[in-house]
């Protein structure tokens, strides 16, 4: 069960695909001086976008009926749309309709959004502080990644090891200029 405020049932739930999305959202809220748990907000990592229907059944109008919001990758937008429609939250939903419900889409994914906002050079500095610059350079020399943009290389590098995405989600949010926050992250927090 998702919890907020000392183990109580949440007043609002933000559904995200995975742990790295949860970490990023919670880190940004913290940087903005918000305590989501104290506000009664639970950020729930669903273990993948295809689980959206199950979580909407649990927390949506046919379940706990709490205030909902969410964040997904562009490639999973259709799964979220279908889930919202099947939960009775609308029909023929477009992206603007989803946003009106509090569900925002990352282009292409949250890591891509963060890398774009932080900037490739600054992300490489973060990688260096983690002692992984040598590993990044080795990765960049692999034939499959030569000739790709630094942003593409960094996005893939961050996703290559278990736990790295979640760790870098926090680090990249910490590196963000708060006047240049990825729109989906900014809007989902504003929706709450």
Short mmCIF file of C-alpha atoms in Angstrom, two decimals:
data_model
loop_
_atom_site.label_atom_id
_atom_site.label_comp_id
_atom_site.label_asym_id
_atom_site.label_seq_id
_atom_site.Cartn_x
_atom_site.Cartn_y
_atom_site.Cartn_z
CA UNK A 1 0.00 0.00 0.00
CA UNK A 2 1.28 3.47 -0.82
CA UNK A 3 1.72 5.54 2.31
CA UNK A 4 2.06 9.17 3.21
CA UNK A 5 2.10 11.09 6.49
CA UNK A 6 3.39 8.52 8.91
CA UNK A 7 1.82 5.45 7.37
CA UNK A 8 -1.61 6.92 6.62
CA UNK A 9 -3.35 6.37 3.30
CA UNK A 10 -2.31 9.04 0.79
CA UNK A 11 -4.51 11.93 -0.29
CA UNK A 12 -2.80 11.96 -3.70
CA UNK A 13 -0.74 9.47 -5.69
CA UNK A 14 1.75 10.15 -8.45
CA UNK A 15 2.19 7.09 -10.66
CA UNK A 16 5.60 6.76 -12.27
CA UNK A 17 7.13 3.98 -14.33
CA UNK A 18 10.14 3.13 -12.22
CA UNK A 19 12.40 3.86 -9.28
CA UNK A 20 14.52 6.46 -11.10
CA UNK A 21 11.39 8.50 -11.89
CA UNK A 22 10.34 8.28 -8.24
CA UNK A 23 13.78 9.37 -7.04
CA UNK A 24 13.88 12.33 -9.45
CA UNK A 25 10.40 13.56 -8.52
CA UNK A 26 11.02 13.27 -4.79
CA UNK A 27 14.42 14.98 -5.14
CA UNK A 28 12.95 17.90 -7.08
CA UNK A 29 10.16 18.32 -4.53
CA UNK A 30 12.76 18.36 -1.77
CA UNK A 31 14.89 20.92 -3.60
CA UNK A 32 11.80 23.11 -3.86
CA UNK A 33 11.20 22.82 -0.13
CA UNK A 34 8.26 20.46 -0.37
CA UNK A 35 7.68 17.43 1.85
CA UNK A 36 5.41 15.28 -0.29
CA UNK A 37 4.76 12.73 2.46
CA UNK A 38 3.70 15.48 4.88
CA UNK A 39 1.40 16.82 2.15
CA UNK A 40 -0.22 13.39 1.87
CA UNK A 41 1.35 12.64 -1.51
CA UNK A 42 2.82 9.23 -2.34
CA UNK A 43 5.04 8.77 -5.39
CA UNK A 44 4.52 5.19 -6.53
CA UNK A 45 6.94 3.36 -8.86
CA UNK A 46 4.78 0.88 -10.77
CA UNK A 47 7.52 -1.37 -12.14
CA UNK A 48 6.73 -0.38 -15.72
CA UNK A 49 4.09 1.53 -17.65
CA UNK A 50 2.08 -1.58 -18.51
CA UNK A 51 1.10 -1.81 -14.85
CA UNK A 52 -0.82 1.47 -15.03
CA UNK A 53 -4.26 -0.20 -15.19
CA UNK A 54 -3.69 -2.16 -11.99
CA UNK A 55 -2.56 0.98 -10.13
CA UNK A 56 -5.42 3.07 -11.50
CA UNK A 57 -7.86 0.39 -10.32
CA UNK A 58 -6.32 0.58 -6.86
CA UNK A 59 -6.03 4.35 -6.51
CA UNK A 60 -8.49 5.72 -9.08
CA UNK A 61 -12.25 6.33 -9.02
CA UNK A 62 -13.08 2.62 -8.69
CA UNK A 63 -10.59 2.16 -5.85
CA UNK A 64 -9.34 4.52 -3.16
CA UNK A 65 -10.43 7.50 -5.30
CA UNK A 66 -7.47 9.69 -4.38
CA UNK A 67 -6.19 12.59 -6.45
CA UNK A 68 -4.00 11.21 -9.24
CA UNK A 69 -1.08 12.40 -11.32
CA UNK A 70 1.60 10.63 -13.31
CA UNK A 71 4.71 10.68 -15.42
CA UNK A 72 5.65 8.42 -18.32
CA UNK A 73 8.08 8.12 -21.23
CA UNK A 74 6.97 9.01 -24.75
CA UNK A 75 7.16 5.34 -25.75
CA UNK A 76 4.67 4.42 -23.03
CA UNK A 77 2.19 7.23 -23.64
CA UNK A 78 -0.29 4.86 -25.32
CA UNK A 79 -0.23 2.50 -22.31
CA UNK A 80 -1.00 5.41 -19.98
CA UNK A 81 -3.73 6.72 -22.30
CA UNK A 82 -5.45 3.31 -22.49
CA UNK A 83 -5.16 2.86 -18.74
CA UNK A 84 -6.71 6.25 -18.03
CA UNK A 85 -9.54 5.56 -20.47
CA UNK A 86 -10.21 2.09 -19.02
CA UNK A 87 -10.27 3.59 -15.52
CA UNK A 88 -13.11 5.85 -16.63
CA UNK A 89 -11.07 9.05 -16.64
CA UNK A 90 -11.93 10.01 -20.21
CA UNK A 91 -12.17 8.73 -23.76
CA UNK A 92 -10.25 9.59 -26.90
CA UNK A 93 -7.63 11.24 -24.70
CA UNK A 94 -4.91 13.29 -26.36
CA UNK A 95 -1.79 14.56 -24.65
CA UNK A 96 -3.49 17.82 -23.59
CA UNK A 97 -6.34 15.78 -22.07
CA UNK A 98 -3.86 13.63 -20.19
CA UNK A 99 -2.12 16.74 -18.88
CA UNK A 100 -5.44 18.16 -17.70
CA UNK A 101 -5.76 14.97 -15.62
CA UNK A 102 -2.22 15.48 -14.25
CA UNK A 103 -0.41 12.93 -16.42
CA UNK A 104 2.70 14.20 -18.24
CA UNK A 105 4.89 12.64 -20.93
CA UNK A 106 8.70 12.83 -21.00
CA UNK A 107 10.40 13.20 -24.38
CA UNK A 108 11.97 10.54 -24.88
CA UNK A 109 12.29 9.62 -21.21
CA UNK A 110 13.10 11.33 -17.93
CA UNK A 111 16.85 10.81 -18.31
CA UNK A 112 16.74 12.48 -21.72
CA UNK A 113 14.79 15.42 -20.26
CA UNK A 114 17.27 15.81 -17.39
CA UNK A 115 20.34 15.57 -19.63
CA UNK A 116 18.90 18.23 -21.96
CA UNK A 117 18.15 20.62 -19.09
CA UNK A 118 21.42 20.07 -17.21
CA UNK A 119 23.52 20.03 -20.40
CA UNK A 120 25.87 17.33 -21.64
CA UNK A 121 29.03 19.03 -20.33
CA UNK A 122 27.57 19.40 -16.84
CA UNK A 123 26.34 15.79 -16.89
CA UNK A 124 29.87 14.66 -17.75
CA UNK A 125 31.09 16.61 -14.72
CA UNK A 126 28.57 14.73 -12.57
CA UNK A 127 29.83 11.44 -14.06
CA UNK A 128 33.38 12.52 -13.19
CA UNK A 129 32.40 13.25 -9.56
CA UNK A 130 31.11 9.67 -9.38
CA UNK A 131 34.46 8.30 -10.55
CA UNK A 132 32.94 6.95 -13.75
CA UNK A 133 34.46 9.21 -16.40
CA UNK A 134 36.85 6.46 -17.53
CA UNK A 135 33.94 4.05 -17.91
CA UNK A 136 32.02 6.68 -19.86
CA UNK A 137 34.95 7.22 -22.22
CA UNK A 138 35.30 3.46 -22.74
CA UNK A 139 31.59 3.27 -23.50
CA UNK A 140 31.84 6.19 -25.95
CA UNK A 141 34.59 4.38 -27.87
CA UNK A 142 32.40 1.35 -28.52
CA UNK A 143 31.63 1.16 -32.25
CA UNK A 144 27.86 1.19 -31.72
CA UNK A 145 28.09 4.52 -29.89
CA UNK A 146 30.70 6.33 -31.96
CA UNK A 147 29.17 9.13 -33.99
CA UNK A 148 26.17 9.47 -31.68
CA UNK A 149 25.51 12.73 -29.87
CA UNK A 150 26.92 13.20 -26.38
CA UNK A 151 23.36 13.38 -25.11
CA UNK A 152 22.51 9.97 -26.63
CA UNK A 153 25.72 8.48 -25.26
CA UNK A 154 25.08 9.84 -21.77
CA UNK A 155 21.47 8.66 -21.77
CA UNK A 156 22.52 5.13 -22.69
CA UNK A 157 25.49 5.13 -20.29
CA UNK A 158 23.24 6.08 -17.37
CA UNK A 159 20.98 3.13 -18.16
CA UNK A 160 23.69 0.46 -18.56
CA UNK A 161 24.10 -0.73 -14.93
CA UNK A 162 21.57 -1.76 -12.32
CA UNK A 163 20.89 1.10 -9.93
CA UNK A 164 22.70 3.70 -12.01
CA UNK A 165 19.52 5.32 -13.35
CA UNK A 166 18.14 5.94 -9.86
CA UNK A 167 21.49 7.21 -8.57
CA UNK A 168 21.94 9.60 -11.49
CA UNK A 169 18.30 10.72 -11.29
CA UNK A 170 19.07 12.25 -7.89
CA UNK A 171 22.44 13.62 -8.98
CA UNK A 172 21.04 15.24 -12.13
CA UNK A 173 18.13 16.80 -10.25
CA UNK A 174 20.68 18.17 -7.78
CA UNK A 175 22.64 19.62 -10.73
CA UNK A 176 19.57 21.30 -12.25
CA UNK A 177 19.21 25.04 -12.34
CA UNK A 178 15.76 25.37 -10.77
CA UNK A 179 14.81 27.86 -13.47
CA UNK A 180 15.38 25.15 -16.10
CA UNK A 181 13.46 22.10 -14.89
CA UNK A 182 12.13 19.54 -17.38
CA UNK A 183 8.54 20.50 -18.18
CA UNK A 184 6.97 17.13 -17.25
CA UNK A 185 8.64 17.11 -13.82
CA UNK A 186 7.76 20.74 -13.23
CA UNK A 187 4.13 20.31 -14.29
CA UNK A 188 3.44 17.09 -12.36
CA UNK A 189 4.67 18.75 -9.16
CA UNK A 190 2.62 21.86 -9.91
CA UNK A 191 -0.46 19.68 -10.41
CA UNK A 192 -0.27 18.40 -6.82
#
